[in-house]
mmCIF file of C-alpha atoms in Angstrom:
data_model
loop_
_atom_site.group_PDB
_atom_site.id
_atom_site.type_symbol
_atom_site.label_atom_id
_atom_site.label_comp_id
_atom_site.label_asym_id
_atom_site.label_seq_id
_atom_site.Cartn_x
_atom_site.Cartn_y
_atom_site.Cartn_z
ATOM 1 C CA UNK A 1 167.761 88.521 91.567
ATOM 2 C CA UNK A 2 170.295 91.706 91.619
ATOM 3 C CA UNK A 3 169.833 93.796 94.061
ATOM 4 C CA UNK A 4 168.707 97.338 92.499
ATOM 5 C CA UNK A 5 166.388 94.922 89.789
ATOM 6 C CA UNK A 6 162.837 95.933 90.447
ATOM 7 C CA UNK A 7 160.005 93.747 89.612
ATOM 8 C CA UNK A 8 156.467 95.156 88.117
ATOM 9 C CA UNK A 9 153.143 94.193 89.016
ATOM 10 C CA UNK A 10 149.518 95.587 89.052
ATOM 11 C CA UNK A 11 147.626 94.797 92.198
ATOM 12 C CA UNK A 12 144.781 96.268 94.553
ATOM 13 C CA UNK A 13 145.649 96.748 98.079
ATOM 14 C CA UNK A 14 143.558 95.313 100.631
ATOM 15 C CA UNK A 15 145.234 95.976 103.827
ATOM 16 C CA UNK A 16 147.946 97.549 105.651
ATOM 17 C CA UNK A 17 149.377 97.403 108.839
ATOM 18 C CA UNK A 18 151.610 99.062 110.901
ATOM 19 C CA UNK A 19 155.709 97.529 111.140
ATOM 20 C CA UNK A 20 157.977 98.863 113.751
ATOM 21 C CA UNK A 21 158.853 103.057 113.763
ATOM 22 C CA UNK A 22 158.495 103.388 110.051
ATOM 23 C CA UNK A 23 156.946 100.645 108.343
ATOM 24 C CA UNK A 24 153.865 98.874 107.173
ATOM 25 C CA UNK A 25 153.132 95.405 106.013
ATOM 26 C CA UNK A 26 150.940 96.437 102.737
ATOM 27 C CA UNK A 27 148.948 93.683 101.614
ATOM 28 C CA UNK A 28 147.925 92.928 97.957
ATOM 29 C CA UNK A 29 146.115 91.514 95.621
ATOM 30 C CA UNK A 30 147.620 90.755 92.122
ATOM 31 C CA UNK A 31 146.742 89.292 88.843
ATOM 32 C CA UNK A 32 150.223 87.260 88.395
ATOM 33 C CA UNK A 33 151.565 86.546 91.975
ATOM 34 C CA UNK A 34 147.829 86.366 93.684
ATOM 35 C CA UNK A 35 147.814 87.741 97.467
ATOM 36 C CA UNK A 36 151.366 88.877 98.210
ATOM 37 C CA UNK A 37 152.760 90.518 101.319
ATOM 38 C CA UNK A 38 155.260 93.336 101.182
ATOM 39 C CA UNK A 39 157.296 95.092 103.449
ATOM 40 C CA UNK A 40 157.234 99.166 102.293
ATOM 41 C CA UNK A 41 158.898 102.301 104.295
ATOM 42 C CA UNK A 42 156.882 104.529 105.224
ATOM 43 C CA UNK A 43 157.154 108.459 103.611
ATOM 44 C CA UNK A 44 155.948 111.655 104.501
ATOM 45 C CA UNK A 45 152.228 112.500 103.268
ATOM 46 C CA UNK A 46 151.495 115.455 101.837
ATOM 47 C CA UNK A 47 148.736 116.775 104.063
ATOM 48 C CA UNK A 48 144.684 116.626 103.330
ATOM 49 C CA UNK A 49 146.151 113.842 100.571
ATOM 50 C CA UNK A 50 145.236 109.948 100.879
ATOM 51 C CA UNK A 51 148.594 107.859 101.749
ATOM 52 C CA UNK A 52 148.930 105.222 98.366
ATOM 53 C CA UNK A 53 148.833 102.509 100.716
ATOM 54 C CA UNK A 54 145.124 103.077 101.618
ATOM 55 C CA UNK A 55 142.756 99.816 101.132
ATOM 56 C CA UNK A 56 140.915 99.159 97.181
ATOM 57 C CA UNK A 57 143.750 101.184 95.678
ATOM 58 C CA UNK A 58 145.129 100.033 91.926
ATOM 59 C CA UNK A 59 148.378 100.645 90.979
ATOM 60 C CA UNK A 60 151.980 99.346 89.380
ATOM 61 C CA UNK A 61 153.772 98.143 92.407
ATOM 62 C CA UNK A 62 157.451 97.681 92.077
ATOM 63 C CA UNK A 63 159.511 95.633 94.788
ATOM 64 C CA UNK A 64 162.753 93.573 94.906
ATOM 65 C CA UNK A 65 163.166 90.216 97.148
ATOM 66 C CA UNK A 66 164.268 90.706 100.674
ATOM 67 C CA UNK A 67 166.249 88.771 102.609
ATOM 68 C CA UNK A 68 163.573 87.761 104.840
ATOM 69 C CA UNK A 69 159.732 86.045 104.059
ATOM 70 C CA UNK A 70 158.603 89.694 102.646
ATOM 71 C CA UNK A 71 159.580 91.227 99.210
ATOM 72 C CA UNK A 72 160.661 95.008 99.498
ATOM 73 C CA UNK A 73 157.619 97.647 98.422
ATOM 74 C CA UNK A 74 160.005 99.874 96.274
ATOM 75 C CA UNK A 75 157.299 102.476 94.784
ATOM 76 C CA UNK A 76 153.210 101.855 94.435
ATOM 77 C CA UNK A 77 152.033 104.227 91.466
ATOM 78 C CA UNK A 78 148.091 104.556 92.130
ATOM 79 C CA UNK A 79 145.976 104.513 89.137
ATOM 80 C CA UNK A 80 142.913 105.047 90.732
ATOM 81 C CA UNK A 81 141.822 105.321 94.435
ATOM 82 C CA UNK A 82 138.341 104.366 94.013
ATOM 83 C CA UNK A 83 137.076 107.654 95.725
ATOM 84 C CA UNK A 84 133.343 107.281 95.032
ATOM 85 C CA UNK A 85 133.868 103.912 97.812
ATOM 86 C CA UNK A 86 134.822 106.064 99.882
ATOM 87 C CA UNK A 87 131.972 108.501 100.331
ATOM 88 C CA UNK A 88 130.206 106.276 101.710
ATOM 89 C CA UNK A 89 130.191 103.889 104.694
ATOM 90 C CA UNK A 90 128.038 100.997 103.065
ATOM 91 C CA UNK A 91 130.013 100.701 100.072
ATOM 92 C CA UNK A 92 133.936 100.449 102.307
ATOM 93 C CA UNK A 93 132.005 97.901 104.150
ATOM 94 C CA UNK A 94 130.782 95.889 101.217
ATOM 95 C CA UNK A 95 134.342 96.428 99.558
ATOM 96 C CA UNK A 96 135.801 95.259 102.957
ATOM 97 C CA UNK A 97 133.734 92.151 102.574
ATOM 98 C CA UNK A 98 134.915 91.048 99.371
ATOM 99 C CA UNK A 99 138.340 91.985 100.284
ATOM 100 C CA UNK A 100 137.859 89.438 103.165
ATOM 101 C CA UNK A 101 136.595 86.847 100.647
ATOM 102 C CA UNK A 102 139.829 87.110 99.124
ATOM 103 C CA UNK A 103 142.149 86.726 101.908
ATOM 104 C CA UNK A 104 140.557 83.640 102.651
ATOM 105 C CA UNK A 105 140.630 81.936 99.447
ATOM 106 C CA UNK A 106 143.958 83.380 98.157
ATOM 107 C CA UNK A 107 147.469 82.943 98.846
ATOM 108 C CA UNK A 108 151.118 83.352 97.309
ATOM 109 C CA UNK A 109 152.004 82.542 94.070
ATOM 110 C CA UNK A 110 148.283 81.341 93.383
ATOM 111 C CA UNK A 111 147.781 83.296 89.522
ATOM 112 C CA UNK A 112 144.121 84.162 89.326
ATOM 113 C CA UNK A 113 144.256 86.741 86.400
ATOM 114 C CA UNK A 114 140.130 86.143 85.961
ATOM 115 C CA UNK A 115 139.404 87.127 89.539
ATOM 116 C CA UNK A 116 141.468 89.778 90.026
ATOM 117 C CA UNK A 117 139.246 91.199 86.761
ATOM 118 C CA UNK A 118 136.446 90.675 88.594
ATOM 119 C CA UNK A 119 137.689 92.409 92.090
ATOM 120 C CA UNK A 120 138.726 95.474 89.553
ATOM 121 C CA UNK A 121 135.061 95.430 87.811
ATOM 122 C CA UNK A 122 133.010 95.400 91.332
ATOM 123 C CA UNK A 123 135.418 97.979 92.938
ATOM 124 C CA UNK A 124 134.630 99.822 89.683
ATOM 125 C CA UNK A 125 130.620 98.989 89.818
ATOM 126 C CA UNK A 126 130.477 99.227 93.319
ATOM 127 C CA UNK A 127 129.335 103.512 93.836
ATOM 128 C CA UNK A 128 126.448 103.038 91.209
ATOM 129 C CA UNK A 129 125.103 99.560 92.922
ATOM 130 C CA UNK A 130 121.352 100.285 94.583
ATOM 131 C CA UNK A 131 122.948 98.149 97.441
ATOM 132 C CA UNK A 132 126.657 97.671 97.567
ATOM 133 C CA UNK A 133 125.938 94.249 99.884
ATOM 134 C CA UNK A 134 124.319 92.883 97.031
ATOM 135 C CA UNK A 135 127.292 92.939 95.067
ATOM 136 C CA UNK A 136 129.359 91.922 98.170
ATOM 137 C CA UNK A 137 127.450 88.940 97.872
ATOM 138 C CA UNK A 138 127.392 88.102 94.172
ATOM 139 C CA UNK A 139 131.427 88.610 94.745
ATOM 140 C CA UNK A 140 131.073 86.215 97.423
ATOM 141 C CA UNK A 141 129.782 83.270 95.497
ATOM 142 C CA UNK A 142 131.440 83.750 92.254
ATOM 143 C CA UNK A 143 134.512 83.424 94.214
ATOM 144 C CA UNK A 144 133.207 80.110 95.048
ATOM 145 C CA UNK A 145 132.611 79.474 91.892
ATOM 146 C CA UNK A 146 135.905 80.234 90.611
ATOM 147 C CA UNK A 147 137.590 78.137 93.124
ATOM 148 C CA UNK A 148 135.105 75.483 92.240
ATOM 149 C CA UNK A 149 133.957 74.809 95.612
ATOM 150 C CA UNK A 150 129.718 76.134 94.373
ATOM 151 C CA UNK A 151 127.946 74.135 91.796
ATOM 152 C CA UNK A 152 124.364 75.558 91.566
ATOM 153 C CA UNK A 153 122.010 75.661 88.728
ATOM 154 C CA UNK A 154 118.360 76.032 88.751
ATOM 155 C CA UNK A 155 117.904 72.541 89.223
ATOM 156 C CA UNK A 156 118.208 70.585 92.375
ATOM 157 C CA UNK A 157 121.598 69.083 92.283
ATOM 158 C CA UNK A 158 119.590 65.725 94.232
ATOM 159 C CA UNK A 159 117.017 65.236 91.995
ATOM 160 C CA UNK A 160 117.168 67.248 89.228
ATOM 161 C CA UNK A 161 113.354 69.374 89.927
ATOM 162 C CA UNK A 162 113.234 73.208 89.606
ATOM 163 C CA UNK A 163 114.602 75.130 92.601
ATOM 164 C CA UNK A 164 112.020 76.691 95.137
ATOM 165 C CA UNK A 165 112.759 76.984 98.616
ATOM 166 C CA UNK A 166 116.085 75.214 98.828
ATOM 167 C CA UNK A 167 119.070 74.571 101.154
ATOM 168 C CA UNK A 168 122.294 75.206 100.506
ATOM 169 C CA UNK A 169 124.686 72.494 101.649
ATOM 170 C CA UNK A 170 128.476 71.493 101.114
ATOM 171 C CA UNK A 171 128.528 73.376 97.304
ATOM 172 C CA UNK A 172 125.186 72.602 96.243
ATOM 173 C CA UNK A 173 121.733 73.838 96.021
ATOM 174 C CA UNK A 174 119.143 70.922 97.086
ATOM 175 C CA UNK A 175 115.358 70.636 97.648
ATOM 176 C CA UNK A 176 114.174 70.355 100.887
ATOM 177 C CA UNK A 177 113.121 66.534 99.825
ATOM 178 C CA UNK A 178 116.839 65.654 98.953
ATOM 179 C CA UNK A 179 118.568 67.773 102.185
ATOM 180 C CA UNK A 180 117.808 67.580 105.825
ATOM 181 C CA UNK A 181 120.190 70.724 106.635
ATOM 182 C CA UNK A 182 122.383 73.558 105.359
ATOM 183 C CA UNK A 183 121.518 77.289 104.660
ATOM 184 C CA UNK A 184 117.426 77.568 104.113
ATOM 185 C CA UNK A 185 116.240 80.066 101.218
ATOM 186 C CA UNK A 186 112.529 81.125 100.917
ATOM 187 C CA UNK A 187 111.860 80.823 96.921
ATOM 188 C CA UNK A 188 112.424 84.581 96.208
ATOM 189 C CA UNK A 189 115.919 84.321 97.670
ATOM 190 C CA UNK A 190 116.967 81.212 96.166
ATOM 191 C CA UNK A 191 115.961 83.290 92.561
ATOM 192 C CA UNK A 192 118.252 85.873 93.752
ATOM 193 C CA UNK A 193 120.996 83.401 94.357
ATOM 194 C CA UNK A 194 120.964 82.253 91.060
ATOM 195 C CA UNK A 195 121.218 85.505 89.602
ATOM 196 C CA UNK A 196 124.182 86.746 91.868
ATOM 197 C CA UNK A 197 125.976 84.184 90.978
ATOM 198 C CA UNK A 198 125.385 83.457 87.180
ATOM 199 C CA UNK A 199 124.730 86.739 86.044
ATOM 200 C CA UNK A 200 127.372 88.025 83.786
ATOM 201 C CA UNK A 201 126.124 91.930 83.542
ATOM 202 C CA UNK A 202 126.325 94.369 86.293
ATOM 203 C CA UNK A 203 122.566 95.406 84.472
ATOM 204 C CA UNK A 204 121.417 92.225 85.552
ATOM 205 C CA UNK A 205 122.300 93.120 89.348
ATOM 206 C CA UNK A 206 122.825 96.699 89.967
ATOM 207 C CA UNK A 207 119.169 97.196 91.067
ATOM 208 C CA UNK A 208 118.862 94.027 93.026
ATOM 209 C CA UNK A 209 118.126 94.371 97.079
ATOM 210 C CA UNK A 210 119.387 91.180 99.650
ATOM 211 C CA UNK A 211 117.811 91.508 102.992
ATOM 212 C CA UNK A 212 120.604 91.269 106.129
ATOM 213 C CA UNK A 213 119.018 87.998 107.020
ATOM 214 C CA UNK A 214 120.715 86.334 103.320
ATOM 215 C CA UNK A 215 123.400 88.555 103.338
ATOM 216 C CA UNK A 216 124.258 86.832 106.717
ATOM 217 C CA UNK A 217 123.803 83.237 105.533
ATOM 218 C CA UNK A 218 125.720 83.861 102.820
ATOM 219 C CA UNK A 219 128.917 85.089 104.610
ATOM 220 C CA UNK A 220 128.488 82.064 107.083
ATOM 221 C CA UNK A 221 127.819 79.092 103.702
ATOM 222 C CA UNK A 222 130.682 80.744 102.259
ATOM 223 C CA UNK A 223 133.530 80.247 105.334
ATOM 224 C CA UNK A 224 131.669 76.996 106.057
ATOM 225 C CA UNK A 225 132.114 75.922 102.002
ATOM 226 C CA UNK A 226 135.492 77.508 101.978
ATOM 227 C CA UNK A 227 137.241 76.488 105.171
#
C-alpha cells in the first residue's frame, strides 16, 4: 500500500495499553478485519473530556500498514462512547466480560460481521438490562454458538428427553443419566440457559436475573469449551 493511503474501518475498542513515551497499543474489534491491533500516538486531551481510545467506544478508524507486526492508528472518529456503561460499575464489568469473550475467541483477519452486530446491540442494550451479568452471559454463549463450539436445545443431546437438571459438558447439554460430569444446573437454571442463548429479543431477556453461582460456571464452561 502507498504510504499516505489510509484504510477505513468501523470497530469497538476493547483495550488499550500504554507503548513507550507517547504511545498506546489500542485494541479493536471490527466487523471486516475481526480483532486487530494498532499502534496510535498519543495527543493531548482536552481536559474533563474522555480520550477516544477509552474501552466499548464505536467509531471509523483509519490506519495505514507499518513496517512492523502493527498497522498505524491514523485518526479514530467516535460515534458513540456508550456513556450510560459507564455510570455504572456493574455494567463496565459485564461489558468487560464480553469484551474478554472476544479476545479469546477472535483473532486477525477472522471476518465476523454477525458478531460484531451483536457486541454493538448488547453494548447498546446493556444500561436498560435489570442485570447487566445476565446479558454478559447470554453474550457468552452465543459466542459459542457462533463459533459452533455449543449445541444445546431443550432436549438432551444423549438421549433425546426434555432438559431438567442437566450438565453441561464438552458443547452439549446432557441429563444426568447420559453424563457423569461437567457444569451441574438445577432445572430453573438450565431454563434460563436456554433462553440466554436462543432468545433472539432483548424483551425476552432484559428482565432476567442469573445468580453469581451460574454466572461463575458459565465463565469457567465457556474457557473450558473454548480453549
Amino acid at each position: 500500500m502507498k504510504k499516505g493511503i489510509y484504510l477505513k474501518e468501523t470497530g469497538v475498542i476493547l483495550s488499550t495499553l500504554p507503548y513507550g513515551d507517547s504511545g498506546s497499543i489500542v485494541k479493536v474489534f471490527t466487523a471486516e478485519s475481526g480483532l486487530m491491533s494498532y499502534f496510535a500516538k498519543n495527543g493531548p486531551s482536552a481536559k474533563g473530556k474522555l480520550s477516544p481510545f477509552e474501552p466499548f467506544t464505536l467509531g471509523e478508524i483509519s490506519y495505514e500498514e507499518g513496517n512492523g507486526s502493527l498497522a498505524l492508528l491514523r485518526e479514530f472518529k467516535v460515534s458513540n462512547y456508550h456513556l450510560p456503561i459507564r455510570e455504572s460499575l456493574e455494567r463496565i464489568e459485564a461489558a468487560a466480560l464480553m469484551a474478554d469473550a472476544l479476545d479469546k475467541t477472535q483473532g486477525p483477519g477472522l471476518e465476523a460481521p454477525d458478531l460484531f452486530t451483536l457486541f454493538c446491540l448488547y453494548l447498546k442494550w446493556l444500561p436498560q438490562a435489570k442485570n447487566p451479568f445476565t446479558l454478559a452471559a447470554s453474550f457468552y454463549l452465543k459466542t459459542m454458538k457462533h463459533e459452533g463450539v455449543l449445541h444445546i436445545t431443550p432436549d438432551c443431546t444423549g438421549c433425546g428427553n426434555p432438559l431438567g437438571e442437566c450438565l453441561l459438558c464438552e458443547g452439549t447439554a446432557l441429563c444426568t443419566d447420559c453424563a457423569l460430569e461437567g457444569t451441574a444446573l438445577e432445572p430453573e437454571e438450565t431454563q434460563l440457559v436456554l433462553l440466554l442463548t436462543l432468545a433472539r429479543e432483548f424483551k425476552d431477556i432484559k428482565q432476567e436475573e442469573i445468580s453469581p453461582r451460574l454466572l461463575q460456571a458459565l465463565r469457567l464452561f465457556f474457557e473450558n469449551t473454548t480453549q
